[in-house]
Amino acid sequence: MPWLEIIGWTGSVLVVVSLMQARVLRFRWMNFAGSVVAAGYNAVVEIWPFAAMNGVIAVIDAYWLWRLTRERHDADVYQVVPVGPRDDYLRHVLGVHADDIARYYPSFALDDPGARWAYLVLHGDETVGVVVVRDAGEGVGEVQLDYVTPRFRDFAPGEFVYRRSGAFAGSGLRLLVVVDDAQDSGDYLRRVGFTHEAGRWRREVAPATP
């Protein structure tokens, strides 16, 4: 098979595989790469309608990649909504993603009587993250769940609960902890202000401002 034809097939495969991706950022990157390759191939073989179409798709993907990357740490784009741990909508969200949650948090149980605080992270009108914290006593809150929906798994919306929203100010908590078997993403926890000490991740809670 000629090398030029291989390049053309590579672009087509990337575009097709991109459509199978649940993660929005991964989809955009793969679709962008495939469209660029396909546009170049079609231009070389002078199939101009397809070259133009793939070129436009690449420009659209580039715009969304720029926007998604720019917004990923923007507190004005993500909203944190506190809900009770028995909230019906929270239970609906957790039920929809129950199998996925069980993969990463097999010991999580919303009916734990110690569960006191729950937060939904929204991107527009889409729920993209859930954080649930139980009362471990003496001003310590244990993070039971810090879940991100598959579409936004290339992002870290939980950061807005810990670092940007002031969600725990006034809760009476002085410390948040994450045990090692509940969250294995050390890089993520460091980014949102946790430090690792004595086998667990911990983060001081900023007091409420008057």
mmCIF file of C-alpha atoms in Angstrom:
data_model
loop_
_atom_site.group_PDB
_atom_site.id
_atom_site.type_symbol
_atom_site.label_atom_id
_atom_site.label_comp_id
_atom_site.label_asym_id
_atom_site.label_seq_id
_atom_site.Cartn_x
_atom_site.Cartn_y
_atom_site.Cartn_z
ATOM 1 C CA MET A 1 0.000 0.000 0.000
ATOM 2 C CA PRO A 2 1.494 3.383 -1.015
ATOM 3 C CA TRP A 3 2.573 5.613 1.864
ATOM 4 C CA LEU A 4 0.150 8.347 0.820
ATOM 5 C CA GLU A 5 -2.769 5.926 1.029
ATOM 6 C CA ILE A 6 -1.584 4.826 4.474
ATOM 7 C CA ILE A 7 -1.679 8.437 5.625
ATOM 8 C CA GLY A 8 -5.215 8.805 4.260
ATOM 9 C CA TRP A 9 -6.401 5.693 6.082
ATOM 10 C CA THR A 10 -4.701 6.857 9.285
ATOM 11 C CA GLY A 11 -6.681 10.096 9.236
ATOM 12 C CA SER A 12 -9.933 8.225 8.642
ATOM 13 C CA VAL A 13 -9.237 5.780 11.464
ATOM 14 C CA LEU A 14 -8.469 8.603 13.896
ATOM 15 C CA VAL A 15 -11.742 10.358 13.045
ATOM 16 C CA VAL A 16 -13.757 7.154 13.482
ATOM 17 C CA VAL A 17 -12.054 6.207 16.749
ATOM 18 C CA SER A 18 -12.555 9.738 18.083
ATOM 19 C CA LEU A 19 -16.316 9.269 17.777
ATOM 20 C CA MET A 20 -16.056 6.315 20.181
ATOM 21 C CA GLN A 21 -14.523 8.417 22.976
ATOM 22 C CA ALA A 22 -16.635 9.359 26.002
ATOM 23 C CA ARG A 23 -14.093 11.916 27.244
ATOM 24 C CA VAL A 24 -14.766 15.270 25.663
ATOM 25 C CA LEU A 25 -11.127 16.421 25.600
ATOM 26 C CA ARG A 26 -9.826 13.127 24.203
ATOM 27 C CA PHE A 27 -12.537 13.207 21.535
ATOM 28 C CA ARG A 28 -11.531 16.717 20.447
ATOM 29 C CA TRP A 29 -7.802 15.909 20.276
ATOM 30 C CA MET A 30 -8.281 12.718 18.254
ATOM 31 C CA ASN A 31 -10.866 14.302 15.962
ATOM 32 C CA PHE A 32 -8.562 17.288 15.413
ATOM 33 C CA ALA A 33 -5.577 15.075 14.553
ATOM 34 C CA GLY A 34 -7.629 12.905 12.224
ATOM 35 C CA SER A 35 -9.166 15.903 10.481
ATOM 36 C CA VAL A 36 -5.784 17.553 9.927
ATOM 37 C CA VAL A 37 -4.359 14.355 8.425
ATOM 38 C CA ALA A 38 -7.463 13.786 6.292
ATOM 39 C CA ALA A 39 -7.482 17.404 5.089
ATOM 40 C CA GLY A 40 -3.818 17.148 4.079
ATOM 41 C CA TYR A 41 -4.355 13.849 2.279
ATOM 42 C CA ASN A 42 -7.387 15.086 0.355
ATOM 43 C CA ALA A 43 -5.556 18.272 -0.620
ATOM 44 C CA VAL A 44 -2.600 16.279 -1.990
ATOM 45 C CA VAL A 45 -4.867 14.021 -4.071
ATOM 46 C CA GLU A 46 -6.938 17.096 -5.014
ATOM 47 C CA ILE A 47 -10.269 15.973 -3.605
ATOM 48 C CA TRP A 48 -11.132 19.514 -2.623
ATOM 49 C CA PRO A 49 -14.622 19.122 -1.139
ATOM 50 C CA PHE A 50 -13.313 16.624 1.432
ATOM 51 C CA ALA A 51 -10.177 18.670 2.016
ATOM 52 C CA ALA A 52 -12.319 21.729 2.763
ATOM 53 C CA MET A 53 -14.709 19.782 4.999
ATOM 54 C CA ASN A 54 -11.933 18.262 7.103
ATOM 55 C CA GLY A 55 -10.142 21.591 7.282
ATOM 56 C CA VAL A 56 -13.258 23.244 8.700
ATOM 57 C CA ILE A 57 -13.697 20.396 11.204
ATOM 58 C CA ALA A 58 -10.078 20.853 12.305
ATOM 59 C CA VAL A 59 -10.659 24.580 12.871
ATOM 60 C CA ILE A 60 -13.790 23.832 14.928
ATOM 61 C CA ASP A 61 -11.878 21.266 17.013
ATOM 62 C CA ALA A 62 -9.026 23.729 17.543
ATOM 63 C CA TYR A 63 -11.481 26.319 18.838
ATOM 64 C CA TRP A 64 -13.026 23.864 21.323
ATOM 65 C CA LEU A 65 -9.616 22.622 22.451
ATOM 66 C CA TRP A 66 -8.600 26.212 23.170
ATOM 67 C CA ARG A 67 -11.850 26.909 25.002
ATOM 68 C CA LEU A 68 -11.867 23.698 27.068
ATOM 69 C CA THR A 69 -8.219 24.157 28.063
ATOM 70 C CA ARG A 70 -8.755 27.805 28.986
ATOM 71 C CA GLU A 71 -11.837 27.019 31.088
ATOM 72 C CA ARG A 72 -10.571 23.949 32.924
ATOM 73 C CA HIS A 73 -9.529 25.965 36.027
ATOM 74 C CA ASP A 74 -12.057 28.790 35.658
ATOM 75 C CA ALA A 75 -14.261 29.125 38.750
ATOM 76 C CA ASP A 76 -16.735 31.194 36.720
ATOM 77 C CA VAL A 77 -17.410 28.221 34.441
ATOM 78 C CA TYR A 78 -17.848 25.543 37.130
ATOM 79 C CA GLN A 79 -20.359 25.962 39.943
ATOM 80 C CA VAL A 80 -20.376 24.102 43.253
ATOM 81 C CA VAL A 81 -23.842 23.326 44.605
ATOM 82 C CA PRO A 82 -24.120 21.997 48.172
ATOM 83 C CA VAL A 83 -26.794 19.325 48.618
ATOM 84 C CA GLY A 84 -27.718 17.046 51.481
ATOM 85 C CA PRO A 85 -26.356 13.491 51.352
ATOM 86 C CA ARG A 86 -29.970 12.284 51.139
ATOM 87 C CA ASP A 87 -30.854 14.622 48.269
ATOM 88 C CA ASP A 88 -32.973 12.918 45.586
ATOM 89 C CA TYR A 89 -31.059 14.409 42.649
ATOM 90 C CA LEU A 90 -27.731 13.392 44.200
ATOM 91 C CA ARG A 91 -29.037 9.841 44.530
ATOM 92 C CA HIS A 92 -30.152 9.921 40.902
ATOM 93 C CA VAL A 93 -26.686 11.013 39.702
ATOM 94 C CA LEU A 94 -24.970 8.361 41.816
ATOM 95 C CA GLY A 95 -27.411 5.733 40.584
ATOM 96 C CA VAL A 96 -26.762 6.570 36.925
ATOM 97 C CA HIS A 97 -23.001 6.209 37.484
ATOM 98 C CA ALA A 98 -23.169 3.425 40.105
ATOM 99 C CA ASP A 99 -21.116 0.871 38.153
ATOM 100 C CA ASP A 100 -18.405 3.391 37.304
ATOM 101 C CA ILE A 101 -18.251 4.654 40.894
ATOM 102 C CA ALA A 102 -17.929 1.087 42.190
ATOM 103 C CA ARG A 103 -14.806 0.619 40.033
ATOM 104 C CA TYR A 104 -12.963 3.494 41.686
ATOM 105 C CA TYR A 105 -14.637 3.635 45.113
ATOM 106 C CA PRO A 106 -15.745 0.077 45.908
ATOM 107 C CA SER A 107 -16.280 0.858 49.604
ATOM 108 C CA PHE A 108 -18.405 3.968 49.037
ATOM 109 C CA ALA A 109 -21.910 3.882 50.528
ATOM 110 C CA LEU A 110 -24.123 6.947 50.493
ATOM 111 C CA ASP A 111 -26.194 5.512 53.338
ATOM 112 C CA ASP A 112 -23.212 5.756 55.701
ATOM 113 C CA PRO A 113 -24.701 7.576 58.727
ATOM 114 C CA GLY A 114 -21.508 9.611 58.998
ATOM 115 C CA ALA A 115 -22.036 11.252 55.593
ATOM 116 C CA ARG A 116 -22.710 14.912 56.342
ATOM 117 C CA TRP A 117 -21.655 17.004 53.346
ATOM 118 C CA ALA A 118 -22.274 16.483 49.643
ATOM 119 C CA TYR A 119 -21.483 18.771 46.710
ATOM 120 C CA LEU A 120 -22.330 18.677 43.030
ATOM 121 C CA VAL A 121 -19.993 20.333 40.525
ATOM 122 C CA LEU A 122 -21.817 21.699 37.483
ATOM 123 C CA HIS A 123 -20.570 22.818 34.080
ATOM 124 C CA GLY A 124 -23.485 24.847 32.787
ATOM 125 C CA ASP A 125 -26.482 22.612 33.426
ATOM 126 C CA GLU A 126 -24.471 19.370 33.331
ATOM 127 C CA THR A 127 -23.401 17.645 36.541
ATOM 128 C CA VAL A 128 -19.741 16.695 36.067
ATOM 129 C CA GLY A 129 -18.529 15.866 39.570
ATOM 130 C CA VAL A 130 -19.637 14.752 43.033
ATOM 131 C CA VAL A 131 -17.833 15.087 46.359
ATOM 132 C CA VAL A 132 -19.165 13.434 49.537
ATOM 133 C CA VAL A 133 -17.544 13.902 52.948
ATOM 134 C CA ARG A 134 -18.286 12.066 56.186
ATOM 135 C CA ASP A 135 -17.863 13.409 59.689
ATOM 136 C CA ALA A 136 -14.939 11.558 61.271
ATOM 137 C CA GLY A 137 -15.252 13.534 64.504
ATOM 138 C CA GLU A 138 -13.102 16.174 66.201
ATOM 139 C CA GLY A 139 -13.387 18.563 63.256
ATOM 140 C CA VAL A 140 -12.086 16.050 60.706
ATOM 141 C CA GLY A 141 -13.943 15.320 57.465
ATOM 142 C CA GLU A 142 -13.095 12.193 55.502
ATOM 143 C CA VAL A 143 -13.567 12.394 51.730
ATOM 144 C CA GLN A 144 -15.602 9.324 50.829
ATOM 145 C CA LEU A 145 -16.137 10.161 47.185
ATOM 146 C CA ASP A 146 -14.530 12.518 44.680
ATOM 147 C CA TYR A 147 -16.076 11.371 41.429
ATOM 148 C CA VAL A 148 -15.851 12.821 37.913
ATOM 149 C CA THR A 149 -18.221 11.759 35.143
ATOM 150 C CA PRO A 150 -16.591 10.038 32.144
ATOM 151 C CA ARG A 151 -17.061 13.025 29.794
ATOM 152 C CA PHE A 152 -15.005 15.286 32.063
ATOM 153 C CA ARG A 153 -12.447 12.763 33.295
ATOM 154 C CA ASP A 154 -9.633 14.688 31.614
ATOM 155 C CA PHE A 155 -10.476 17.588 33.940
ATOM 156 C CA ALA A 156 -10.508 17.914 37.738
ATOM 157 C CA PRO A 157 -13.785 19.623 38.724
ATOM 158 C CA GLY A 158 -13.371 18.539 42.352
ATOM 159 C CA GLU A 159 -10.762 21.265 42.728
ATOM 160 C CA PHE A 160 -13.541 23.837 42.926
ATOM 161 C CA VAL A 161 -14.979 22.151 46.014
ATOM 162 C CA TYR A 162 -11.655 22.153 47.857
ATOM 163 C CA ARG A 163 -9.939 25.272 46.658
ATOM 164 C CA ARG A 164 -12.239 27.761 44.993
ATOM 165 C CA SER A 165 -15.773 27.634 46.420
ATOM 166 C CA GLY A 166 -15.161 27.975 50.174
ATOM 167 C CA ALA A 167 -17.564 25.075 50.492
ATOM 168 C CA PHE A 168 -16.271 23.902 53.871
ATOM 169 C CA ALA A 169 -15.870 27.319 55.461
ATOM 170 C CA GLY A 170 -18.315 27.481 58.357
ATOM 171 C CA SER A 171 -18.870 23.707 58.370
ATOM 172 C CA GLY A 172 -17.015 23.244 61.654
ATOM 173 C CA LEU A 173 -14.361 21.165 59.934
ATOM 174 C CA ARG A 174 -10.733 22.058 60.463
ATOM 175 C CA LEU A 175 -9.194 19.254 58.404
ATOM 176 C CA LEU A 176 -10.057 17.147 55.357
ATOM 177 C CA VAL A 177 -8.451 13.726 54.963
ATOM 178 C CA VAL A 178 -8.364 11.107 52.214
ATOM 179 C CA VAL A 179 -7.244 7.584 53.025
ATOM 180 C CA ASP A 180 -4.912 5.998 50.490
ATOM 181 C CA ASP A 181 -7.346 3.328 49.304
ATOM 182 C CA ALA A 182 -10.053 5.886 48.531
ATOM 183 C CA GLN A 183 -8.095 8.037 46.085
ATOM 184 C CA ASP A 184 -4.893 7.027 44.325
ATOM 185 C CA SER A 185 -4.378 10.215 42.331
ATOM 186 C CA GLY A 186 -1.569 11.829 44.269
ATOM 187 C CA ASP A 187 -0.829 14.437 41.593
ATOM 188 C CA TYR A 188 -4.446 15.615 41.654
ATOM 189 C CA LEU A 189 -4.571 15.816 45.447
ATOM 190 C CA ARG A 190 -1.340 17.811 45.570
ATOM 191 C CA ARG A 191 -2.737 20.248 43.007
ATOM 192 C CA VAL A 192 -5.780 20.958 45.181
ATOM 193 C CA GLY A 193 -3.751 21.513 48.347
ATOM 194 C CA PHE A 194 -3.495 18.109 50.062
ATOM 195 C CA THR A 195 -0.259 16.835 51.586
ATOM 196 C CA HIS A 196 0.592 13.219 52.365
ATOM 197 C CA GLU A 197 1.344 12.418 56.009
ATOM 198 C CA ALA A 198 1.159 9.189 58.033
ATOM 199 C CA GLY A 199 -0.531 7.154 55.314
ATOM 200 C CA ARG A 200 -3.241 9.625 54.414
ATOM 201 C CA TRP A 201 -3.782 12.808 52.475
ATOM 202 C CA ARG A 202 -4.747 15.867 54.500
ATOM 203 C CA ARG A 203 -5.729 19.464 53.868
ATOM 204 C CA GLU A 204 -6.456 22.241 56.325
ATOM 205 C CA VAL A 205 -9.863 23.892 55.975
ATOM 206 C CA ALA A 206 -9.731 27.659 55.736
ATOM 207 C CA PRO A 207 -11.910 29.302 58.407
ATOM 208 C CA ALA A 208 -14.985 31.243 57.374
ATOM 209 C CA THR A 209 -14.291 34.893 56.710
ATOM 210 C CA PRO A 210 -16.414 37.364 58.723
#
